[in-house]
PDB file of C-alpha atoms in Angstrom:
ATOM      1  CA  UNK A  26       0.000   0.000   0.000  1.00 40.00           C
ATOM      2  CA  UNK A  27       1.359   3.390  -0.951  1.00 43.00           C
ATOM      3  CA  UNK A  28       2.077   5.804   1.850  1.00 44.00           C
ATOM      4  CA  UNK A  29       0.645   8.813  -0.009  1.00 52.00           C
ATOM      5  CA  UNK A  30       0.633   7.950  -3.707  1.00 56.00           C
ATOM      6  CA  UNK A  31       2.418  10.131  -6.245  1.00 57.00           C
ATOM      7  CA  UNK A  32       4.477  12.245  -3.864  1.00 64.00           C
ATOM      8  CA  UNK A  33       5.985   9.205  -2.175  1.00 80.00           C
ATOM      9  CA  UNK A  34       6.947   7.515  -5.436  1.00 85.00           C
ATOM     10  CA  UNK A  35       8.847  10.638  -6.405  1.00 85.00           C
ATOM     11  CA  UNK A  36      10.448  10.837  -2.946  1.00 87.00           C
ATOM     12  CA  UNK A  37      11.399   7.150  -3.043  1.00 90.00           C
ATOM     13  CA  UNK A  38      13.129   7.584  -6.401  1.00 91.00           C
ATOM     14  CA  UNK A  39      15.243  10.448  -5.035  1.00 92.00           C
ATOM     15  CA  UNK A  40      17.685   7.896  -3.609  1.00 95.00           C
ATOM     16  CA  UNK A  41      20.148   6.973  -6.401  1.00 96.00           C
ATOM     17  CA  UNK A  42      20.448   3.292  -5.459  1.00 97.00           C
ATOM     18  CA  UNK A  43      16.689   2.927  -5.066  1.00 97.00           C
ATOM     19  CA  UNK A  44      16.190   4.573  -8.473  1.00 96.00           C
ATOM     20  CA  UNK A  45      18.733   2.162  -9.962  1.00 98.00           C
ATOM     21  CA  UNK A  46      16.931  -0.825  -8.428  1.00 98.00           C
ATOM     22  CA  UNK A  47      13.609   0.389  -9.847  1.00 97.00           C
ATOM     23  CA  UNK A  48      15.173   0.864 -13.278  1.00 96.00           C
ATOM     24  CA  UNK A  49      16.592  -2.670 -13.156  1.00 98.00           C
ATOM     25  CA  UNK A  50      13.228  -4.081 -12.102  1.00 98.00           C
ATOM     26  CA  UNK A  51      11.587  -2.285 -15.023  1.00 96.00           C
ATOM     27  CA  UNK A  52      13.434  -4.814 -17.163  1.00 97.00           C
ATOM     28  CA  UNK A  53      11.656  -7.664 -15.384  1.00 97.00           C
ATOM     29  CA  UNK A  54      11.492  -9.437 -12.030  1.00 97.00           C
ATOM     30  CA  UNK A  55      14.781 -10.088 -10.239  1.00 97.00           C
ATOM     31  CA  UNK A  56      15.920 -11.572  -6.963  1.00 96.00           C
ATOM     32  CA  UNK A  57      18.179  -9.837  -4.469  1.00 96.00           C
ATOM     33  CA  UNK A  58      21.254 -11.678  -5.737  1.00 95.00           C
ATOM     34  CA  UNK A  59      20.670 -10.290  -9.265  1.00 96.00           C
ATOM     35  CA  UNK A  60      20.230  -6.772  -7.927  1.00 98.00           C
ATOM     36  CA  UNK A  61      23.352  -7.030  -5.766  1.00 98.00           C
ATOM     37  CA  UNK A  62      25.383  -8.158  -8.785  1.00 98.00           C
ATOM     38  CA  UNK A  63      23.926  -5.475 -11.062  1.00 98.00           C
ATOM     39  CA  UNK A  64      24.306  -2.566  -8.612  1.00 98.00           C
ATOM     40  CA  UNK A  65      27.499  -3.536  -6.798  1.00 97.00           C
ATOM     41  CA  UNK A  66      25.802  -2.638  -3.508  1.00 98.00           C
ATOM     42  CA  UNK A  67      25.860  -4.877  -0.457  1.00 97.00           C
ATOM     43  CA  UNK A  68      23.144  -7.483   0.027  1.00 96.00           C
ATOM     44  CA  UNK A  69      21.908  -5.796   3.201  1.00 97.00           C
ATOM     45  CA  UNK A  70      21.723  -2.397   1.497  1.00 98.00           C
ATOM     46  CA  UNK A  71      19.745  -3.784  -1.458  1.00 98.00           C
ATOM     47  CA  UNK A  72      17.462  -5.720   0.908  1.00 97.00           C
ATOM     48  CA  UNK A  73      16.766  -2.579   2.948  1.00 97.00           C
ATOM     49  CA  UNK A  74      15.843  -0.624  -0.182  1.00 97.00           C
ATOM     50  CA  UNK A  75      13.603  -3.460  -1.388  1.00 97.00           C
ATOM     51  CA  UNK A  76      11.872  -3.482   1.993  1.00 96.00           C
ATOM     52  CA  UNK A  77      11.152   0.243   1.714  1.00 94.00           C
ATOM     53  CA  UNK A  78       9.864  -0.163  -1.854  1.00 95.00           C
ATOM     54  CA  UNK A  79       7.718  -3.137  -0.822  1.00 94.00           C
ATOM     55  CA  UNK A  80       6.231  -1.318   2.180  1.00 90.00           C
ATOM     56  CA  UNK A  81       5.407   1.647  -0.060  1.00 88.00           C
ATOM     57  CA  UNK A  82       3.636  -0.645  -2.528  1.00 89.00           C
ATOM     58  CA  UNK A  83       6.041   0.046  -5.389  1.00 92.00           C
ATOM     59  CA  UNK A  84       7.273  -3.545  -5.668  1.00 95.00           C
ATOM     60  CA  UNK A  85       5.725  -6.933  -4.992  1.00 96.00           C
ATOM     61  CA  UNK A  86       7.666  -9.868  -3.542  1.00 96.00           C
ATOM     62  CA  UNK A  87       7.018 -13.255  -5.145  1.00 96.00           C
ATOM     63  CA  UNK A  88       8.576 -16.325  -3.485  1.00 95.00           C
ATOM     64  CA  UNK A  89       9.947 -18.877  -5.963  1.00 94.00           C
ATOM     65  CA  UNK A  90      11.565 -21.833  -4.248  1.00 94.00           C
ATOM     66  CA  UNK A  91      14.513 -20.658  -2.172  1.00 94.00           C
ATOM     67  CA  UNK A  92      14.456 -17.176  -3.689  1.00 95.00           C
ATOM     68  CA  UNK A  93      12.195 -14.179  -3.574  1.00 95.00           C
ATOM     69  CA  UNK A  94      11.763 -12.283  -6.813  1.00 97.00           C
ATOM     70  CA  UNK A  95      10.695  -8.651  -6.865  1.00 98.00           C
ATOM     71  CA  UNK A  96       8.649  -6.984  -9.584  1.00 97.00           C
ATOM     72  CA  UNK A  97       7.360  -3.465 -10.095  1.00 96.00           C
ATOM     73  CA  UNK A  98       3.714  -2.466  -9.879  1.00 94.00           C
ATOM     74  CA  UNK A  99       3.319  -0.449 -13.121  1.00 92.00           C
ATOM     75  CA  UNK A 100       0.097   1.216 -11.988  1.00 90.00           C
ATOM     76  CA  UNK A 101       2.039   3.046  -9.271  1.00 89.00           C
ATOM     77  CA  UNK A 102       4.232   4.657 -11.909  1.00 88.00           C
ATOM     78  CA  UNK A 103       1.240   5.422 -14.128  1.00 87.00           C
ATOM     79  CA  UNK A 104      -0.262   7.355 -11.238  1.00 84.00           C
ATOM     80  CA  UNK A 105       2.966   9.256 -10.532  1.00 84.00           C
ATOM     81  CA  UNK A 106       3.413  10.009 -14.247  1.00 84.00           C
ATOM     82  CA  UNK A 107      -0.141  11.376 -14.372  1.00 84.00           C
ATOM     83  CA  UNK A 108       0.600  13.593 -11.394  1.00 83.00           C
ATOM     84  CA  UNK A 109       3.774  14.939 -13.038  1.00 83.00           C
ATOM     85  CA  UNK A 110       1.975  15.443 -16.365  1.00 88.00           C
ATOM     86  CA  UNK A 111      -0.688  17.431 -14.507  1.00 86.00           C
ATOM     87  CA  UNK A 112       1.986  19.656 -12.975  1.00 85.00           C
ATOM     88  CA  UNK A 113       3.560  20.213 -16.403  1.00 90.00           C
ATOM     89  CA  UNK A 114       0.179  21.143 -17.895  1.00 92.00           C
ATOM     90  CA  UNK A 115      -0.544  23.520 -15.016  1.00 91.00           C
ATOM     91  CA  UNK A 116       2.870  25.158 -15.500  1.00 91.00           C
ATOM     92  CA  UNK A 117       2.256  25.572 -19.250  1.00 91.00           C
ATOM     93  CA  UNK A 118      -1.167  27.105 -18.625  1.00 91.00           C
ATOM     94  CA  UNK A 119       0.127  29.578 -16.061  1.00 90.00           C
ATOM     95  CA  UNK A 120       3.439  30.594 -17.641  1.00 85.00           C
ATOM     96  CA  UNK A 121       2.310  34.230 -17.903  1.00 85.00           C
ATOM     97  CA  UNK A 122       0.338  34.378 -14.634  1.00 84.00           C
ATOM     98  CA  UNK A 123       2.747  36.340 -12.492  1.00 84.00           C
ATOM     99  CA  UNK A 124       1.777  37.293  -8.961  1.00 85.00           C
ATOM    100  CA  UNK A 125       2.254  40.888  -7.993  1.00 86.00           C
ATOM    101  CA  UNK A 126       4.651  41.655  -5.177  1.00 86.00           C
TER     102      UNK A 126
END
């Protein structure tokens, strides 16, 4: 479950390693050992970031035998993208709407 939707997805991606993990998972499900190898980060560091992403509802854990694979929830990113697109549209519409001092 997301903590507070769009804002939290953006905040979560502010961490460079977490953003790298999300980008790797966009290529398909992966287990911690894959993510450790691909990022060069320690297993505990990757696991901590996956826990945060899982608790926020950004990734889903899927046990497969001895391993747990993680995959992204695309709808979370659709929602965040919609939020950002809305901000861009609002900025375009108000480019000449200066407030007086």
